[in-house]
Coordinates of C-alpha atoms and ligand atoms in Angstrom, one line a residue:
M1 CA -16.5 12.8 8.6
P2 CA -17.4 16.6 7.7
G3 CA -14.9 18.7 5.4
R4 CA -11.7 20.3 6.6
T5 CA -10.5 17.2 8.5
T6 CA -7.2 17.2 9.2
V7 CA -5.4 13.5 8.1
L8 CA -2.0 12.8 8.9
V9 CA -0.7 10.7 6.1
T10 CA 2.8 9.2 7.1
G11 CA 4.3 7.9 3.9
G12 CA 2.7 10.2 2.1
A13 CA 5.1 10.8 -1.0
G14 CA 5.0 7.1 -1.5
F15 CA 3.2 5.0 -3.8
I16 CA -0.3 4.3 -2.2
G17 CA 0.6 7.3 0.0
S18 CA 0.5 9.9 -2.8
H19 CA -2.6 8.4 -4.2
T20 CA -4.6 8.2 -1.2
C21 CA -2.9 12.1 -0.9
V22 CA -5.3 13.2 -4.2
E23 CA -8.1 10.9 -2.8
L24 CA -8.3 12.9 0.6
L25 CA -7.8 16.3 -1.1
D26 CA -10.2 15.7 -3.8
H27 CA -12.8 15.0 -1.4
G28 CA -12.0 18.2 0.8
Y29 CA -9.7 16.8 3.5
D30 CA -7.0 19.0 4.6
V31 CA -3.4 16.7 4.6
V32 CA -0.4 17.1 6.4
V33 CA 2.1 14.2 4.9
V34 CA 5.5 12.9 7.2
D35 CA 8.2 11.4 4.9
D36 CA 11.6 10.9 5.0
Y37 CA 11.9 10.1 1.4
S38 CA 13.7 6.9 1.6
N39 CA 11.9 5.4 -0.9
S40 CA 9.9 8.3 -2.4
S41 CA 10.4 11.9 -3.7
P42 CA 9.2 15.2 -3.3
G43 CA 8.2 15.1 -7.1
A44 CA 5.5 13.0 -6.1
L45 CA 4.0 15.5 -4.0
E46 CA 4.2 18.0 -6.4
R47 CA 2.5 16.0 -9.1
V48 CA -0.3 15.5 -6.0
A49 CA -0.8 19.2 -5.7
K50 CA -1.1 19.2 -9.3
I51 CA -4.0 17.2 -9.8
A52 CA -5.8 17.9 -6.8
A53 CA -5.1 21.5 -7.8
R54 CA -4.1 22.2 -4.0
P55 CA -1.3 21.0 -2.0
P56 CA -1.2 19.1 1.2
V57 CA -1.3 22.0 4.0
A58 CA 2.3 20.8 5.3
V59 CA 5.3 18.2 4.1
H60 CA 7.3 17.3 7.1
E61 CA 10.5 15.7 5.5
I62 CA 10.8 13.3 9.2
D63 CA 11.7 9.8 10.3
L64 CA 9.1 8.6 12.4
L65 CA 11.7 7.3 15.3
D66 CA 13.0 10.9 15.6
R67 CA 10.4 11.5 18.2
R68 CA 10.8 14.9 18.8
A69 CA 10.3 15.6 15.4
L70 CA 7.2 13.7 15.5
S71 CA 6.1 15.2 18.5
R72 CA 6.4 18.7 16.8
V73 CA 4.3 18.1 13.6
F74 CA 1.3 17.0 16.1
D75 CA 1.7 20.0 18.4
E76 CA 1.9 22.3 14.9
H77 CA -0.9 20.9 13.3
H78 CA -4.7 19.8 15.0
I79 CA -4.9 16.1 13.6
D80 CA -8.2 14.5 13.3
A81 CA -7.0 11.2 12.2
V82 CA -3.8 9.3 11.0
I83 CA -3.1 7.1 8.1
H84 CA 0.2 5.2 8.5
F85 CA 1.8 4.3 5.3
A86 CA 5.4 4.9 6.1
A87 CA 7.3 1.3 6.3
K88 CA 9.8 -0.5 4.5
K89 CA 8.2 -2.7 2.0
A90 CA 10.6 -5.4 0.0
V91 CA 10.0 -8.8 1.1
G92 CA 13.3 -10.1 -0.2
E93 CA 15.0 -7.1 1.7
S94 CA 13.7 -8.2 4.9
V95 CA 15.4 -11.3 4.9
E96 CA 18.8 -9.3 4.6
L97 CA 17.8 -6.8 6.9
P98 CA 15.6 -7.8 9.5
V99 CA 16.3 -5.8 12.1
E100 CA 16.0 -2.4 9.8
Y101 CA 12.6 -3.8 9.3
Y102 CA 11.6 -4.6 12.8
D103 CA 12.9 -1.1 13.6
T104 CA 11.5 1.0 10.9
N105 CA 8.0 -1.1 10.7
V106 CA 7.5 -2.2 14.2
G107 CA 9.3 0.9 15.8
G108 CA 7.8 3.7 13.9
T109 CA 4.4 2.3 14.2
T110 CA 4.9 2.5 17.9
A111 CA 6.6 6.1 17.9
L112 CA 3.5 7.3 15.9
L113 CA 0.9 5.6 18.7
R114 CA 2.7 7.2 21.2
A115 CA 2.5 10.6 19.6
M116 CA -0.9 10.2 18.9
H117 CA -1.6 9.3 22.5
D118 CA 0.4 12.3 23.8
H119 CA -1.4 14.1 21.7
G120 CA -5.0 13.2 22.1
V121 CA -5.4 11.8 18.5
H122 CA -7.5 8.5 18.9
R123 CA -8.2 7.4 14.8
L124 CA -5.7 5.4 12.7
V125 CA -5.7 3.6 9.3
F126 CA -2.6 1.1 9.5
S127 CA -1.4 -0.7 6.2
S128 CA -1.3 -4.1 6.6
S129 CA -0.7 -6.5 4.0
C130 CA -2.0 -10.3 2.5
S131 CA 1.6 -11.3 3.3
I132 CA 0.5 -11.8 6.5
Y133 CA -1.2 -15.0 5.5
G134 CA 1.9 -16.7 4.4
N135 CA 1.4 -20.2 2.7
A136 CA -2.2 -19.9 2.4
T137 CA -3.5 -23.2 2.4
K138 CA -6.8 -22.1 0.7
V139 CA -8.1 -19.1 -1.7
P140 CA -9.8 -16.9 -1.5
L141 CA -8.6 -15.8 2.1
T142 CA -11.3 -14.3 4.6
E143 CA -10.2 -12.1 7.6
E144 CA -10.2 -15.0 9.9
D145 CA -8.1 -17.0 8.2
P146 CA -4.8 -17.8 10.1
A147 CA -1.9 -15.8 9.8
G148 CA 1.7 -17.6 9.2
P149 CA 4.1 -14.6 8.1
T150 CA 7.3 -16.1 6.3
N151 CA 9.6 -13.5 6.5
P152 CA 10.3 -10.3 8.6
Y153 CA 8.4 -8.0 6.6
A154 CA 5.4 -9.9 6.8
T155 CA 6.2 -10.8 10.6
S156 CA 6.7 -6.9 11.2
K157 CA 3.3 -5.9 10.0
W158 CA 1.9 -9.2 11.6
L159 CA 3.1 -7.9 14.6
C160 CA 1.9 -4.5 14.3
E161 CA -1.5 -5.7 14.2
Q162 CA -0.9 -7.4 17.6
V163 CA 0.3 -4.6 19.2
L164 CA -2.5 -2.1 17.5
A165 CA -4.9 -5.3 18.7
D166 CA -3.6 -5.3 22.1
T167 CA -3.4 -1.1 23.0
C168 CA -7.1 -0.8 21.5
R169 CA -8.1 -3.2 24.1
H170 CA -6.5 -1.0 27.0
L171 CA -7.4 2.3 25.6
P172 CA -11.0 2.1 24.6
R173 CA -11.1 5.6 22.9
L174 CA -8.6 4.4 20.2
S175 CA -10.2 3.3 16.8
V176 CA -8.4 1.5 14.3
L177 CA -9.1 0.1 11.2
V178 CA -6.3 -2.6 9.7
L179 CA -6.5 -3.0 5.9
R180 CA -4.6 -5.8 4.6
Y181 CA -3.9 -5.0 0.7
F182 CA -3.5 -7.6 -2.0
N183 CA -1.2 -6.6 -4.6
P184 CA -1.6 -2.5 -5.2
V185 CA -0.5 -1.8 -8.6
G186 CA -1.9 0.8 -11.5
A187 CA -1.3 4.6 -11.4
H188 CA -3.5 7.4 -11.5
P189 CA -5.2 7.9 -14.8
S190 CA -4.1 11.1 -15.5
G191 CA -0.5 9.5 -16.0
L192 CA 0.7 12.0 -13.5
L193 CA 1.1 9.8 -10.8
G194 CA 2.5 6.4 -10.6
E195 CA 5.0 3.9 -9.1
V196 CA 8.4 5.1 -9.2
P197 CA 10.7 1.9 -7.5
R198 CA 14.2 3.1 -6.1
G199 CA 17.0 1.1 -7.9
A200 CA 17.6 0.2 -11.6
V201 CA 15.6 -3.0 -11.3
P202 CA 12.1 -3.3 -9.8
N203 CA 11.0 -5.9 -7.5
N204 CA 7.6 -6.3 -8.2
V205 CA 6.2 -7.7 -11.4
M206 CA 4.1 -4.8 -12.3
P207 CA 6.8 -2.0 -12.6
Y208 CA 9.3 -4.9 -14.3
L209 CA 6.6 -5.7 -16.9
A210 CA 6.3 -1.7 -17.8
R211 CA 10.0 -1.3 -18.2
V212 CA 10.0 -4.3 -20.7
A213 CA 7.2 -3.3 -22.5
A214 CA 8.8 0.4 -23.0
G215 CA 12.3 -2.0 -24.2
R216 CA 14.1 -0.6 -21.1
L217 CA 14.4 -4.2 -19.6
P218 CA 15.2 -6.8 -22.1
K219 CA 12.5 -9.8 -20.8
L220 CA 10.5 -10.9 -18.0
S221 CA 11.5 -13.5 -15.7
V222 CA 8.6 -15.7 -14.8
F223 CA 9.4 -17.2 -11.3
G224 CA 8.1 -20.7 -11.4
D225 CA 5.5 -22.5 -13.6
D226 CA 5.3 -25.4 -11.7
Y227 CA 2.9 -24.2 -8.9
P228 CA -0.8 -26.2 -8.1
T229 CA -2.5 -23.2 -10.1
T230 CA -4.3 -22.7 -13.7
D231 CA -0.9 -22.5 -15.8
G232 CA 1.5 -22.9 -12.8
T233 CA 2.3 -19.1 -12.5
G234 CA 1.9 -17.5 -9.3
V235 CA -1.6 -15.8 -8.6
R236 CA -2.3 -12.7 -7.2
D237 CA -5.0 -10.5 -6.3
Y238 CA -3.9 -6.9 -8.3
I239 CA -6.1 -4.1 -6.5
H240 CA -5.8 -1.1 -8.5
V241 CA -3.7 1.7 -6.3
M242 CA -7.1 4.6 -6.5
D243 CA -9.5 1.6 -5.3
V244 CA -7.2 1.1 -2.4
A245 CA -6.6 5.1 -2.2
E246 CA -10.7 5.3 -2.4
G247 CA -10.7 2.9 0.5
H248 CA -8.8 4.5 2.9
R249 CA -11.0 7.5 2.4
V250 CA -14.0 5.1 2.9
A251 CA -12.1 3.6 6.1
L252 CA -11.6 7.5 7.6
E253 CA -15.4 7.8 7.8
H254 CA -16.0 4.6 9.3
L255 CA -13.4 5.6 12.1
V256 CA -15.8 8.2 13.7
G257 CA -18.0 6.9 16.3
E258 CA -16.3 3.6 16.4
N259 CA -13.7 2.2 18.8
G260 CA -11.5 -0.6 19.1
M261 CA -9.5 -2.4 15.7
R262 CA -11.2 -3.9 13.0
V263 CA -9.4 -5.7 9.9
F264 CA -10.4 -5.7 6.3
N265 CA -8.8 -7.2 3.4
L266 CA -8.2 -4.9 0.3
G267 CA -9.0 -6.7 -2.7
T268 CA -10.7 -7.7 -5.6
G269 CA -11.3 -11.2 -5.3
Q270 CA -9.9 -11.9 -8.6
G271 CA -7.2 -13.8 -9.1
T272 CA -4.6 -13.9 -11.6
S273 CA -1.7 -15.5 -12.8
V274 CA 1.6 -13.9 -14.0
L275 CA 0.9 -15.3 -17.7
E276 CA -2.4 -13.8 -17.5
L277 CA -1.2 -10.8 -16.5
V278 CA 1.6 -10.2 -18.9
A279 CA -1.1 -11.2 -21.7
A280 CA -3.5 -8.3 -20.3
F281 CA -0.4 -6.1 -20.1
Q282 CA 0.7 -6.8 -23.7
R283 CA -3.2 -5.9 -24.8
A284 CA -3.4 -2.6 -23.1
S285 CA -0.1 -1.6 -24.1
G286 CA -0.2 -2.9 -27.9
T287 CA 3.5 -4.1 -27.1
S288 CA 5.1 -7.5 -27.5
I289 CA 6.4 -8.7 -23.9
P290 CA 9.1 -11.1 -23.9
Y291 CA 9.6 -13.4 -20.9
E292 CA 11.7 -16.9 -19.9
I293 CA 10.5 -19.0 -17.0
T294 CA 12.9 -19.3 -14.8
G295 CA 13.3 -20.8 -11.0
R296 CA 10.6 -20.2 -8.1
R297 CA 11.6 -16.9 -6.0
P298 CA 12.5 -17.8 -2.6
G299 CA 9.9 -17.0 -0.1
D300 CA 6.9 -16.8 -2.9
V301 CA 3.7 -18.6 -2.5
P302 CA 1.4 -20.3 -5.2
A303 CA -1.6 -18.3 -4.9
L304 CA -2.9 -15.2 -2.6
V305 CA -6.6 -13.9 -3.3
A306 CA -8.7 -11.9 -1.2
D307 CA -12.2 -12.6 -0.1
P308 CA -13.1 -8.9 -0.3
S309 CA -16.6 -9.4 1.2
A310 CA -16.3 -8.5 4.6
V311 CA -15.5 -4.8 3.6
A312 CA -18.2 -5.1 1.1
R313 CA -20.8 -5.5 4.0
A314 CA -19.5 -3.5 6.3
W315 CA -18.8 -0.3 4.3
N316 CA -21.1 -1.3 1.5
W317 CA -18.0 -0.2 -1.5
T318 CA -16.2 -2.5 -3.5
T319 CA -13.6 -2.3 -5.8
T320 CA -14.6 -0.8 -9.6
R321 CA -11.1 -0.5 -11.6
D322 CA -10.6 -4.1 -13.4
L323 CA -7.2 -5.6 -14.5
T324 CA -7.5 -3.6 -18.0
A325 CA -7.6 -0.4 -16.2
M326 CA -4.7 -1.2 -13.9
C327 CA -2.5 -2.2 -17.1
E328 CA -3.7 1.0 -19.4
D329 CA -3.0 3.3 -16.4
V330 CA 0.2 1.8 -15.6
W331 CA 1.5 1.9 -19.4
R332 CA 0.3 5.9 -19.6
F333 CA 2.1 6.5 -16.4
Q334 CA 5.0 4.8 -17.8
E335 CA 5.0 6.7 -21.1
L336 CA 5.0 10.0 -20.1
N337 CA 7.4 9.3 -17.1
P338 CA 10.4 7.0 -18.9
S339 CA 12.8 8.1 -15.7
G340 CA 10.0 8.5 -12.8
Y341 CA 9.8 11.8 -11.3
P342 CA 12.0 14.9 -12.5
N343 CA 14.6 15.3 -9.6
Ligands
UDP401 N1 6.8 -12.3 -10.4 C1 7.8 -12.6 -11.5 N2 8.5 -11.8 -12.0 C2 9.1 -10.7 -11.5 C3 8.4 -10.3 -10.2 C4 7.6 -10.9 -9.6 O1 7.3 -13.7 -12.1 O2 9.9 -10.4 -12.0 C5 5.9 -13.3 -9.7 C6 6.0 -13.5 -8.3 O3 6.5 -14.8 -8.4 C7 4.5 -13.5 -8.2 C8 4.0 -12.4 -8.7 O4 4.8 -12.1 -9.9 O5 3.8 -14.9 -8.2 C9 3.8 -11.6 -8.1 O6 4.8 -10.6 -7.8 P1 5.4 -9.4 -6.8 O7 7.0 -9.0 -6.5 O8 4.8 -8.3 -7.8 O9 4.3 -9.4 -5.7 P2 4.3 -10.1 -3.8 O10 3.0 -10.7 -4.5 O11 5.6 -11.2 -4.0 O12 3.9 -9.3 -3.3

């Protein structure tokens, strides 16, 4: 896409959204952000502007379910393409609050599609998740492997994929890329932008590890060491958030001149166990991380690793940042921002 293309980024203040905004601004795109700050803060967008040396052209604090406000955003800006990150994403919470998850994630997506349709916008990159594969019977996973979501979060993403696929079948001008992320971690190498989970105790292993390493939490609980994996702990495909951000920018280039929906895994193809992650983080941070083995976390699966070859073939693009870079960048962000972004 030529320069001065305007991209609407929903959830642009969130972890992946904010890094993607930097990537887009760095590559000459204009960015319009929509975020309700329900799990993010304006501080992230201040850092985006600092890193990219220019801000998004506009930031709208709205809920996607507020259809009038969303329509006004499309009235106000000439939007060329949309990247849709805004969603709820905690597996455990989704089991407690399924209605909220379907409302925000599925309802938010249909509201966005409606606004795009009404305003003649036909290009969309959609955030999906490897969690849709559920209890995978094999690794690595290709896009053709069957879905089997095991919780409302994963089901909400799977439902969105179905809605998008069917809409594409009936509206041939629509061009949609669905990206199924594996485990995004890491931070911008400047140390200015990273993952700032809401709440005192992070759910995900990487931000938890970072806080243990910093002495802000006493120890890591390793959820199970009796999985059928190399050392018994859960294996995941950790991918640097800057690679995820780059993947979105490259995706935008492939939306032009295409129609219909295509689905790609975004992962490295490299599986890492929890204990291997602890060891890598200790090396990167020069700290010692106390941990104890506890019981399995309900809903967890043994191993999720991407086969990233489809995206490599389609786009001639692969991830470039390794586990060491992921850990070093997280540690830099942790040290420079022990309490996250200033209020
Ligand atoms: N995990 C852990 N302790 C924690 C958080 C996570 O041992 O405090 C494990 C979890 O069981 C899984 C891996 O780390 O095997 C990644 O979990 P995370 O919540 O980061 O991502 P998920 O794969 O569940 O989306």
